[in-house]
Amino acid sequence: MSYSSKMLNCQFYPSCSNYISLSIAKKGIVKGTIIGLDRIVRCNPAAIGYHFQKSNPKFHYDGRLVNNFEYYNNKIHTKKWPVYLSIIPGMGRASLGHKFDGFVSLTFVSLFSGISYSSFNNNNNIFGFITGILASFFWVADYYGAYQIAMLKKQDIILN
């Protein structure tokens, strides 16, 4: 993060790198990485609009969006069909109203899947394996993100 230029600042507090570190420390390497990749997908120009949709949006003193590490468990039941739409990357998020997040997720999964496919076709198996793992992690992060959005929407309905 660079505070010498506002254009280079992360729009979230804590920054995406700190958020990923925190999620890995709290949830372990695999689950923490998935949670962190979900944050990277959400770090896009539409984030401020989605942030205002929350029932109680919070801002850091420097204007960044406060998005602390949150993990919602299964105590609040919700219809899970939007999550299953993530079989097509991004569709779960898009069906829950986060269309730009869905587009970003689809882009990441497609990009890394395409690179992986191309690498395997060119006998670059190591790079193909690495990018395939990245595509898989972004895809799982898409499921996680759709589930978290559904939980937040259900929680807002219960609280309001």
Short mmCIF file of N, CA and C in Angstrom, two decimals:
data_model
loop_
_atom_site.label_atom_id
_atom_site.label_comp_id
_atom_site.label_asym_id
_atom_site.label_seq_id
_atom_site.Cartn_x
_atom_site.Cartn_y
_atom_site.Cartn_z
N MET A 1 0.84 -1.16 0.00
CA MET A 1 0.00 0.00 0.00
C MET A 1 0.89 1.23 0.00
N SER A 2 0.54 2.20 -0.80
CA SER A 2 1.30 3.43 -0.89
C SER A 2 0.42 4.60 -0.50
N TYR A 3 0.79 5.32 0.55
CA TYR A 3 -0.01 6.46 0.97
C TYR A 3 0.47 7.76 0.35
N SER A 4 1.48 7.70 -0.52
CA SER A 4 1.96 8.92 -1.18
C SER A 4 1.03 9.34 -2.32
N SER A 5 0.22 8.43 -2.82
CA SER A 5 -0.73 8.73 -3.88
C SER A 5 -2.06 8.07 -3.56
N LYS A 6 -3.15 8.83 -3.55
CA LYS A 6 -4.46 8.26 -3.25
C LYS A 6 -4.88 7.21 -4.27
N MET A 7 -4.38 7.32 -5.51
CA MET A 7 -4.76 6.36 -6.54
C MET A 7 -4.21 4.97 -6.26
N LEU A 8 -3.14 4.88 -5.48
CA LEU A 8 -2.53 3.58 -5.19
C LEU A 8 -3.01 2.99 -3.87
N ASN A 9 -3.79 3.72 -3.11
CA ASN A 9 -4.28 3.22 -1.83
C ASN A 9 -5.34 2.14 -2.05
N CYS A 10 -5.34 1.19 -1.16
CA CYS A 10 -6.40 0.19 -1.17
C CYS A 10 -7.68 0.87 -0.71
N GLN A 11 -8.80 0.55 -1.32
CA GLN A 11 -10.06 1.19 -0.96
C GLN A 11 -10.68 0.62 0.31
N PHE A 12 -10.10 -0.47 0.80
CA PHE A 12 -10.61 -1.11 2.00
C PHE A 12 -9.68 -0.89 3.20
N TYR A 13 -10.26 -0.94 4.37
CA TYR A 13 -9.50 -1.00 5.61
C TYR A 13 -9.97 -2.24 6.36
N PRO A 14 -9.10 -3.16 6.72
CA PRO A 14 -7.67 -3.19 6.41
C PRO A 14 -7.43 -3.47 4.93
N SER A 15 -6.22 -3.18 4.50
CA SER A 15 -5.88 -3.37 3.09
C SER A 15 -6.04 -4.84 2.71
N CYS A 16 -6.13 -5.10 1.42
CA CYS A 16 -6.34 -6.48 0.95
C CYS A 16 -5.23 -7.41 1.42
N SER A 17 -3.99 -6.95 1.38
CA SER A 17 -2.88 -7.81 1.82
C SER A 17 -2.98 -8.12 3.31
N ASN A 18 -3.34 -7.12 4.11
CA ASN A 18 -3.50 -7.37 5.55
C ASN A 18 -4.71 -8.27 5.81
N TYR A 19 -5.76 -8.09 5.05
CA TYR A 19 -6.95 -8.91 5.19
C TYR A 19 -6.63 -10.38 4.89
N ILE A 20 -5.88 -10.61 3.82
CA ILE A 20 -5.50 -11.98 3.46
C ILE A 20 -4.63 -12.59 4.55
N SER A 21 -3.68 -11.83 5.06
CA SER A 21 -2.82 -12.33 6.14
C SER A 21 -3.65 -12.69 7.36
N LEU A 22 -4.59 -11.83 7.71
CA LEU A 22 -5.45 -12.06 8.86
C LEU A 22 -6.33 -13.29 8.65
N SER A 23 -6.89 -13.44 7.45
CA SER A 23 -7.75 -14.59 7.19
C SER A 23 -6.96 -15.90 7.23
N ILE A 24 -5.73 -15.88 6.72
CA ILE A 24 -4.89 -17.09 6.78
C ILE A 24 -4.52 -17.40 8.23
N ALA A 25 -4.19 -16.36 9.01
CA ALA A 25 -3.84 -16.58 10.42
C ALA A 25 -5.01 -17.14 11.21
N LYS A 26 -6.23 -16.69 10.90
CA LYS A 26 -7.41 -17.12 11.67
C LYS A 26 -8.00 -18.44 11.17
N LYS A 27 -7.94 -18.70 9.86
CA LYS A 27 -8.65 -19.85 9.30
C LYS A 27 -7.75 -20.91 8.67
N GLY A 28 -6.44 -20.70 8.66
CA GLY A 28 -5.55 -21.66 8.05
C GLY A 28 -5.27 -21.31 6.59
N ILE A 29 -4.32 -22.01 6.01
CA ILE A 29 -3.81 -21.65 4.69
C ILE A 29 -4.85 -21.83 3.58
N VAL A 30 -5.58 -22.94 3.56
CA VAL A 30 -6.52 -23.18 2.46
C VAL A 30 -7.75 -22.30 2.60
N LYS A 31 -8.45 -22.39 3.73
CA LYS A 31 -9.66 -21.59 3.92
C LYS A 31 -9.33 -20.10 3.93
N GLY A 32 -8.21 -19.73 4.55
CA GLY A 32 -7.79 -18.32 4.59
C GLY A 32 -7.48 -17.77 3.21
N THR A 33 -6.86 -18.59 2.36
CA THR A 33 -6.56 -18.17 0.98
C THR A 33 -7.85 -17.96 0.20
N ILE A 34 -8.80 -18.86 0.37
CA ILE A 34 -10.09 -18.72 -0.32
C ILE A 34 -10.79 -17.45 0.12
N ILE A 35 -10.80 -17.19 1.42
CA ILE A 35 -11.42 -15.97 1.95
C ILE A 35 -10.69 -14.74 1.40
N GLY A 36 -9.37 -14.80 1.34
CA GLY A 36 -8.57 -13.68 0.81
C GLY A 36 -8.82 -13.44 -0.67
N LEU A 37 -8.95 -14.51 -1.45
CA LEU A 37 -9.23 -14.35 -2.87
C LEU A 37 -10.62 -13.76 -3.10
N ASP A 38 -11.56 -14.11 -2.22
CA ASP A 38 -12.88 -13.48 -2.30
C ASP A 38 -12.74 -11.97 -2.12
N ARG A 39 -11.87 -11.55 -1.21
CA ARG A 39 -11.66 -10.11 -0.99
C ARG A 39 -11.07 -9.45 -2.23
N ILE A 40 -10.13 -10.13 -2.89
CA ILE A 40 -9.53 -9.58 -4.11
C ILE A 40 -10.59 -9.41 -5.20
N VAL A 41 -11.51 -10.37 -5.31
CA VAL A 41 -12.60 -10.25 -6.28
C VAL A 41 -13.47 -9.05 -5.94
N ARG A 42 -13.73 -8.82 -4.65
CA ARG A 42 -14.58 -7.70 -4.24
C ARG A 42 -13.89 -6.35 -4.33
N CYS A 43 -12.58 -6.33 -4.48
CA CYS A 43 -11.82 -5.08 -4.55
C CYS A 43 -11.88 -4.55 -5.98
N ASN A 44 -12.99 -3.88 -6.30
CA ASN A 44 -13.22 -3.37 -7.64
C ASN A 44 -13.99 -2.07 -7.54
N PRO A 45 -14.17 -1.35 -8.64
CA PRO A 45 -14.85 -0.05 -8.58
C PRO A 45 -16.28 -0.09 -8.04
N ALA A 46 -16.94 -1.24 -8.08
CA ALA A 46 -18.32 -1.33 -7.59
C ALA A 46 -18.40 -1.51 -6.08
N ALA A 47 -17.27 -1.66 -5.40
CA ALA A 47 -17.26 -1.97 -3.97
C ALA A 47 -18.00 -0.92 -3.15
N ILE A 48 -17.83 0.35 -3.48
CA ILE A 48 -18.48 1.41 -2.69
C ILE A 48 -20.00 1.29 -2.78
N GLY A 49 -20.53 0.97 -3.94
CA GLY A 49 -21.97 0.80 -4.10
C GLY A 49 -22.51 -0.36 -3.29
N TYR A 50 -21.78 -1.49 -3.30
CA TYR A 50 -22.20 -2.64 -2.51
C TYR A 50 -22.09 -2.33 -1.02
N HIS A 51 -21.07 -1.53 -0.66
CA HIS A 51 -20.85 -1.16 0.74
C HIS A 51 -22.03 -0.36 1.27
N PHE A 52 -22.57 0.54 0.45
CA PHE A 52 -23.71 1.34 0.87
C PHE A 52 -24.99 0.52 0.99
N GLN A 53 -25.03 -0.67 0.38
CA GLN A 53 -26.21 -1.53 0.49
C GLN A 53 -26.31 -2.18 1.87
N LYS A 54 -25.20 -2.19 2.62
CA LYS A 54 -25.22 -2.77 3.96
C LYS A 54 -26.12 -1.94 4.86
N SER A 55 -26.67 -2.59 5.89
CA SER A 55 -27.56 -1.87 6.80
C SER A 55 -26.81 -0.85 7.64
N ASN A 56 -25.53 -1.05 7.87
CA ASN A 56 -24.75 -0.14 8.69
C ASN A 56 -23.34 0.02 8.09
N PRO A 57 -23.20 0.74 6.97
CA PRO A 57 -21.87 0.88 6.36
C PRO A 57 -20.94 1.68 7.26
N LYS A 58 -19.68 1.25 7.31
CA LYS A 58 -18.69 1.93 8.15
C LYS A 58 -17.52 2.38 7.29
N PHE A 59 -16.94 3.51 7.70
CA PHE A 59 -15.80 4.06 6.99
C PHE A 59 -14.68 4.36 7.97
N HIS A 60 -13.45 4.12 7.54
CA HIS A 60 -12.27 4.44 8.32
C HIS A 60 -12.11 5.95 8.34
N TYR A 61 -11.36 6.50 9.29
CA TYR A 61 -11.20 7.96 9.38
C TYR A 61 -10.61 8.57 8.11
N ASP A 62 -9.87 7.78 7.33
CA ASP A 62 -9.29 8.31 6.09
C ASP A 62 -10.19 8.10 4.87
N GLY A 63 -11.42 7.62 5.08
CA GLY A 63 -12.39 7.49 4.00
C GLY A 63 -12.48 6.11 3.38
N ARG A 64 -11.59 5.20 3.75
CA ARG A 64 -11.64 3.85 3.16
C ARG A 64 -12.81 3.06 3.75
N LEU A 65 -13.26 2.05 3.01
CA LEU A 65 -14.37 1.20 3.43
C LEU A 65 -13.88 0.24 4.51
N VAL A 66 -14.56 0.21 5.64
CA VAL A 66 -14.18 -0.72 6.70
C VAL A 66 -14.78 -2.07 6.38
N ASN A 67 -13.93 -3.05 6.22
CA ASN A 67 -14.34 -4.42 5.92
C ASN A 67 -13.44 -5.34 6.71
N ASN A 68 -13.74 -5.46 8.00
CA ASN A 68 -12.95 -6.33 8.86
C ASN A 68 -13.18 -7.78 8.50
N PHE A 69 -12.30 -8.62 8.97
CA PHE A 69 -12.43 -10.04 8.71
C PHE A 69 -13.71 -10.54 9.38
N GLU A 70 -14.63 -11.05 8.57
CA GLU A 70 -15.90 -11.57 9.07
C GLU A 70 -16.08 -12.97 8.50
N TYR A 71 -16.62 -13.83 9.31
CA TYR A 71 -16.91 -15.18 8.84
C TYR A 71 -18.27 -15.56 9.39
N TYR A 72 -19.24 -15.72 8.52
CA TYR A 72 -20.59 -16.05 8.94
C TYR A 72 -20.75 -17.56 8.94
N ASN A 73 -21.32 -18.06 10.02
CA ASN A 73 -21.51 -19.51 10.11
C ASN A 73 -22.93 -19.87 9.70
N ASN A 74 -23.31 -21.08 9.95
CA ASN A 74 -24.59 -21.58 9.49
C ASN A 74 -25.75 -21.31 10.44
N LYS A 75 -25.61 -20.41 11.40
CA LYS A 75 -26.69 -20.16 12.36
C LYS A 75 -27.88 -19.49 11.69
N ILE A 76 -27.66 -18.72 10.66
CA ILE A 76 -28.75 -18.07 9.94
C ILE A 76 -28.99 -18.86 8.66
N HIS A 77 -30.17 -19.42 8.52
CA HIS A 77 -30.45 -20.25 7.34
C HIS A 77 -30.94 -19.38 6.20
N THR A 78 -30.54 -19.72 5.02
CA THR A 78 -30.94 -18.97 3.83
C THR A 78 -31.14 -19.94 2.68
N LYS A 79 -31.86 -19.50 1.67
CA LYS A 79 -31.96 -20.32 0.47
C LYS A 79 -30.58 -20.35 -0.17
N LYS A 80 -30.11 -21.53 -0.49
CA LYS A 80 -28.74 -21.65 -0.99
C LYS A 80 -28.67 -21.72 -2.50
N TRP A 81 -29.78 -21.59 -3.22
CA TRP A 81 -29.71 -21.74 -4.67
C TRP A 81 -28.79 -20.74 -5.34
N PRO A 82 -28.67 -19.47 -4.88
CA PRO A 82 -27.72 -18.58 -5.57
C PRO A 82 -26.28 -19.09 -5.48
N VAL A 83 -25.97 -19.77 -4.39
CA VAL A 83 -24.62 -20.31 -4.23
C VAL A 83 -24.37 -21.39 -5.28
N TYR A 84 -25.37 -22.22 -5.54
CA TYR A 84 -25.20 -23.28 -6.52
C TYR A 84 -25.09 -22.75 -7.94
N LEU A 85 -25.58 -21.54 -8.17
CA LEU A 85 -25.42 -20.93 -9.49
C LEU A 85 -23.95 -20.65 -9.79
N SER A 86 -23.10 -20.66 -8.77
CA SER A 86 -21.67 -20.42 -8.97
C SER A 86 -20.98 -21.55 -9.70
N ILE A 87 -21.73 -22.60 -10.06
CA ILE A 87 -21.15 -23.62 -10.93
C ILE A 87 -20.65 -22.96 -12.21
N ILE A 88 -21.33 -21.89 -12.61
CA ILE A 88 -20.84 -20.99 -13.66
C ILE A 88 -20.24 -19.82 -12.91
N PRO A 89 -18.93 -19.66 -12.95
CA PRO A 89 -18.27 -18.63 -12.14
C PRO A 89 -18.92 -17.26 -12.29
N GLY A 90 -19.22 -16.64 -11.15
CA GLY A 90 -19.78 -15.30 -11.12
C GLY A 90 -21.30 -15.25 -11.08
N MET A 91 -21.98 -16.32 -11.47
CA MET A 91 -23.45 -16.30 -11.54
C MET A 91 -24.09 -16.20 -10.16
N GLY A 92 -23.50 -16.84 -9.15
CA GLY A 92 -24.04 -16.76 -7.80
C GLY A 92 -24.02 -15.33 -7.28
N ARG A 93 -22.89 -14.66 -7.44
CA ARG A 93 -22.77 -13.26 -7.00
C ARG A 93 -23.71 -12.37 -7.80
N ALA A 94 -23.75 -12.57 -9.11
CA ALA A 94 -24.59 -11.73 -9.97
C ALA A 94 -26.06 -11.89 -9.62
N SER A 95 -26.51 -13.11 -9.33
CA SER A 95 -27.92 -13.34 -9.00
C SER A 95 -28.30 -12.70 -7.67
N LEU A 96 -27.31 -12.40 -6.83
CA LEU A 96 -27.56 -11.76 -5.54
C LEU A 96 -27.39 -10.25 -5.62
N GLY A 97 -27.24 -9.72 -6.84
CA GLY A 97 -27.16 -8.28 -7.03
C GLY A 97 -25.76 -7.72 -7.13
N HIS A 98 -24.74 -8.54 -7.01
CA HIS A 98 -23.35 -8.09 -7.10
C HIS A 98 -22.82 -8.45 -8.49
N LYS A 99 -23.38 -7.80 -9.49
CA LYS A 99 -23.07 -8.15 -10.88
C LYS A 99 -21.62 -7.89 -11.24
N PHE A 100 -21.06 -6.78 -10.78
CA PHE A 100 -19.68 -6.49 -11.14
C PHE A 100 -18.72 -7.47 -10.47
N ASP A 101 -19.00 -7.82 -9.20
CA ASP A 101 -18.20 -8.85 -8.53
C ASP A 101 -18.27 -10.17 -9.29
N GLY A 102 -19.47 -10.50 -9.78
CA GLY A 102 -19.63 -11.72 -10.58
C GLY A 102 -18.81 -11.67 -11.85
N PHE A 103 -18.79 -10.51 -12.50
CA PHE A 103 -17.99 -10.33 -13.72
C PHE A 103 -16.50 -10.49 -13.41
N VAL A 104 -16.05 -9.88 -12.31
CA VAL A 104 -14.63 -9.99 -11.92
C VAL A 104 -14.28 -11.44 -11.62
N SER A 105 -15.15 -12.13 -10.90
CA SER A 105 -14.90 -13.53 -10.59
C SER A 105 -14.83 -14.39 -11.86
N LEU A 106 -15.78 -14.19 -12.75
CA LEU A 106 -15.76 -14.91 -14.03
C LEU A 106 -14.47 -14.63 -14.79
N THR A 107 -14.03 -13.38 -14.76
CA THR A 107 -12.80 -13.00 -15.47
C THR A 107 -11.59 -13.73 -14.90
N PHE A 108 -11.45 -13.73 -13.55
CA PHE A 108 -10.30 -14.40 -12.94
C PHE A 108 -10.31 -15.90 -13.22
N VAL A 109 -11.46 -16.54 -13.03
CA VAL A 109 -11.53 -17.99 -13.25
C VAL A 109 -11.26 -18.31 -14.71
N SER A 110 -11.86 -17.56 -15.62
CA SER A 110 -11.66 -17.82 -17.06
C SER A 110 -10.22 -17.57 -17.48
N LEU A 111 -9.65 -16.48 -16.98
CA LEU A 111 -8.27 -16.14 -17.35
C LEU A 111 -7.30 -17.24 -16.91
N PHE A 112 -7.37 -17.61 -15.64
CA PHE A 112 -6.44 -18.63 -15.16
C PHE A 112 -6.73 -20.01 -15.75
N SER A 113 -7.99 -20.32 -16.02
CA SER A 113 -8.32 -21.59 -16.68
C SER A 113 -7.77 -21.63 -18.09
N GLY A 114 -7.93 -20.52 -18.82
CA GLY A 114 -7.42 -20.45 -20.18
C GLY A 114 -5.91 -20.55 -20.24
N ILE A 115 -5.24 -19.87 -19.32
CA ILE A 115 -3.77 -19.94 -19.27
C ILE A 115 -3.33 -21.36 -18.94
N SER A 116 -4.05 -21.99 -18.00
CA SER A 116 -3.71 -23.36 -17.63
C SER A 116 -3.89 -24.31 -18.81
N TYR A 117 -5.00 -24.21 -19.49
CA TYR A 117 -5.27 -25.05 -20.66
C TYR A 117 -4.20 -24.86 -21.72
N SER A 118 -3.88 -23.60 -22.01
CA SER A 118 -2.87 -23.30 -23.01
C SER A 118 -1.50 -23.84 -22.60
N SER A 119 -1.18 -23.71 -21.32
CA SER A 119 0.12 -24.19 -20.83
C SER A 119 0.24 -25.70 -20.95
N PHE A 120 -0.83 -26.42 -20.61
CA PHE A 120 -0.80 -27.88 -20.75
C PHE A 120 -0.68 -28.29 -22.21
N ASN A 121 -1.35 -27.55 -23.10
CA ASN A 121 -1.24 -27.85 -24.53
C ASN A 121 0.17 -27.61 -25.07
N ASN A 122 0.89 -26.67 -24.46
CA ASN A 122 2.26 -26.37 -24.87
C ASN A 122 3.30 -27.13 -24.05
N ASN A 123 2.86 -28.18 -23.36
CA ASN A 123 3.74 -29.03 -22.54
C ASN A 123 4.47 -28.26 -21.44
N ASN A 124 3.89 -27.18 -20.98
CA ASN A 124 4.43 -26.45 -19.83
C ASN A 124 3.59 -26.84 -18.63
N ASN A 125 3.80 -28.09 -18.18
CA ASN A 125 2.94 -28.68 -17.16
C ASN A 125 3.02 -27.98 -15.81
N ILE A 126 4.17 -27.50 -15.42
CA ILE A 126 4.31 -26.84 -14.11
C ILE A 126 3.48 -25.56 -14.08
N PHE A 127 3.62 -24.72 -15.10
CA PHE A 127 2.85 -23.48 -15.16
C PHE A 127 1.36 -23.78 -15.31
N GLY A 128 1.03 -24.80 -16.08
CA GLY A 128 -0.36 -25.21 -16.23
C GLY A 128 -0.96 -25.66 -14.91
N PHE A 129 -0.18 -26.39 -14.12
CA PHE A 129 -0.65 -26.85 -12.81
C PHE A 129 -0.87 -25.66 -11.87
N ILE A 130 0.08 -24.74 -11.84
CA ILE A 130 -0.01 -23.57 -10.94
C ILE A 130 -1.23 -22.71 -11.31
N THR A 131 -1.39 -22.42 -12.59
CA THR A 131 -2.52 -21.58 -12.99
C THR A 131 -3.85 -22.33 -12.84
N GLY A 132 -3.82 -23.64 -12.98
CA GLY A 132 -5.03 -24.44 -12.74
C GLY A 132 -5.43 -24.40 -11.27
N ILE A 133 -4.45 -24.45 -10.39
CA ILE A 133 -4.72 -24.34 -8.95
C ILE A 133 -5.30 -22.96 -8.65
N LEU A 134 -4.72 -21.90 -9.24
CA LEU A 134 -5.25 -20.55 -9.04
C LEU A 134 -6.69 -20.44 -9.53
N ALA A 135 -6.99 -20.99 -10.70
CA ALA A 135 -8.36 -20.96 -11.22
C ALA A 135 -9.30 -21.67 -10.26
N SER A 136 -8.86 -22.82 -9.73
CA SER A 136 -9.70 -23.57 -8.79
C SER A 136 -9.95 -22.79 -7.52
N PHE A 137 -8.91 -22.15 -6.99
CA PHE A 137 -9.06 -21.36 -5.77
C PHE A 137 -10.00 -20.17 -6.00
N PHE A 138 -9.88 -19.50 -7.14
CA PHE A 138 -10.79 -18.40 -7.43
C PHE A 138 -12.24 -18.90 -7.59
N TRP A 139 -12.39 -20.09 -8.14
CA TRP A 139 -13.73 -20.64 -8.30
C TRP A 139 -14.35 -20.97 -6.95
N VAL A 140 -13.57 -21.59 -6.06
CA VAL A 140 -14.06 -21.88 -4.71
C VAL A 140 -14.34 -20.57 -3.98
N ALA A 141 -13.49 -19.56 -4.17
CA ALA A 141 -13.73 -18.25 -3.56
C ALA A 141 -15.02 -17.64 -4.07
N ASP A 142 -15.40 -17.94 -5.31
CA ASP A 142 -16.67 -17.46 -5.85
C ASP A 142 -17.84 -18.08 -5.09
N TYR A 143 -17.78 -19.38 -4.82
CA TYR A 143 -18.81 -20.03 -4.02
C TYR A 143 -18.87 -19.39 -2.63
N TYR A 144 -17.71 -19.21 -2.03
CA TYR A 144 -17.64 -18.61 -0.69
C TYR A 144 -18.25 -17.21 -0.71
N GLY A 145 -17.89 -16.40 -1.69
CA GLY A 145 -18.41 -15.04 -1.78
C GLY A 145 -19.91 -15.00 -1.96
N ALA A 146 -20.45 -15.87 -2.81
CA ALA A 146 -21.91 -15.91 -3.01
C ALA A 146 -22.60 -16.32 -1.72
N TYR A 147 -22.03 -17.26 -1.01
CA TYR A 147 -22.61 -17.70 0.27
C TYR A 147 -22.59 -16.55 1.28
N GLN A 148 -21.47 -15.83 1.36
CA GLN A 148 -21.36 -14.73 2.31
C GLN A 148 -22.36 -13.61 1.98
N ILE A 149 -22.53 -13.31 0.70
CA ILE A 149 -23.50 -12.28 0.30
C ILE A 149 -24.91 -12.73 0.69
N ALA A 150 -25.23 -14.00 0.44
CA ALA A 150 -26.55 -14.52 0.80
C ALA A 150 -26.76 -14.43 2.31
N MET A 151 -25.72 -14.74 3.09
CA MET A 151 -25.83 -14.67 4.56
C MET A 151 -26.03 -13.23 5.01
N LEU A 152 -25.31 -12.28 4.42
CA LEU A 152 -25.46 -10.88 4.79
C LEU A 152 -26.85 -10.37 4.45
N LYS A 153 -27.35 -10.75 3.29
CA LYS A 153 -28.69 -10.32 2.90
C LYS A 153 -29.74 -10.92 3.83
N LYS A 154 -29.58 -12.17 4.20
CA LYS A 154 -30.52 -12.82 5.12
C LYS A 154 -30.43 -12.16 6.49
N GLN A 155 -29.23 -11.85 6.95
CA GLN A 155 -29.04 -11.20 8.25
C GLN A 155 -29.69 -9.82 8.25
N ASP A 156 -29.54 -9.06 7.16
CA ASP A 156 -30.17 -7.74 7.06
C ASP A 156 -31.69 -7.86 7.12
N ILE A 157 -32.25 -8.90 6.49
CA ILE A 157 -33.69 -9.09 6.52
C ILE A 157 -34.16 -9.40 7.94
N ILE A 158 -33.40 -10.22 8.67
CA ILE A 158 -33.76 -10.58 10.04
C ILE A 158 -33.65 -9.37 10.96
N LEU A 159 -32.59 -8.56 10.80
CA LEU A 159 -32.36 -7.43 11.69
C LEU A 159 -33.30 -6.26 11.42
N ASN A 160 -33.76 -6.12 10.19
CA ASN A 160 -34.61 -4.97 9.84
C ASN A 160 -36.06 -5.27 9.89
#
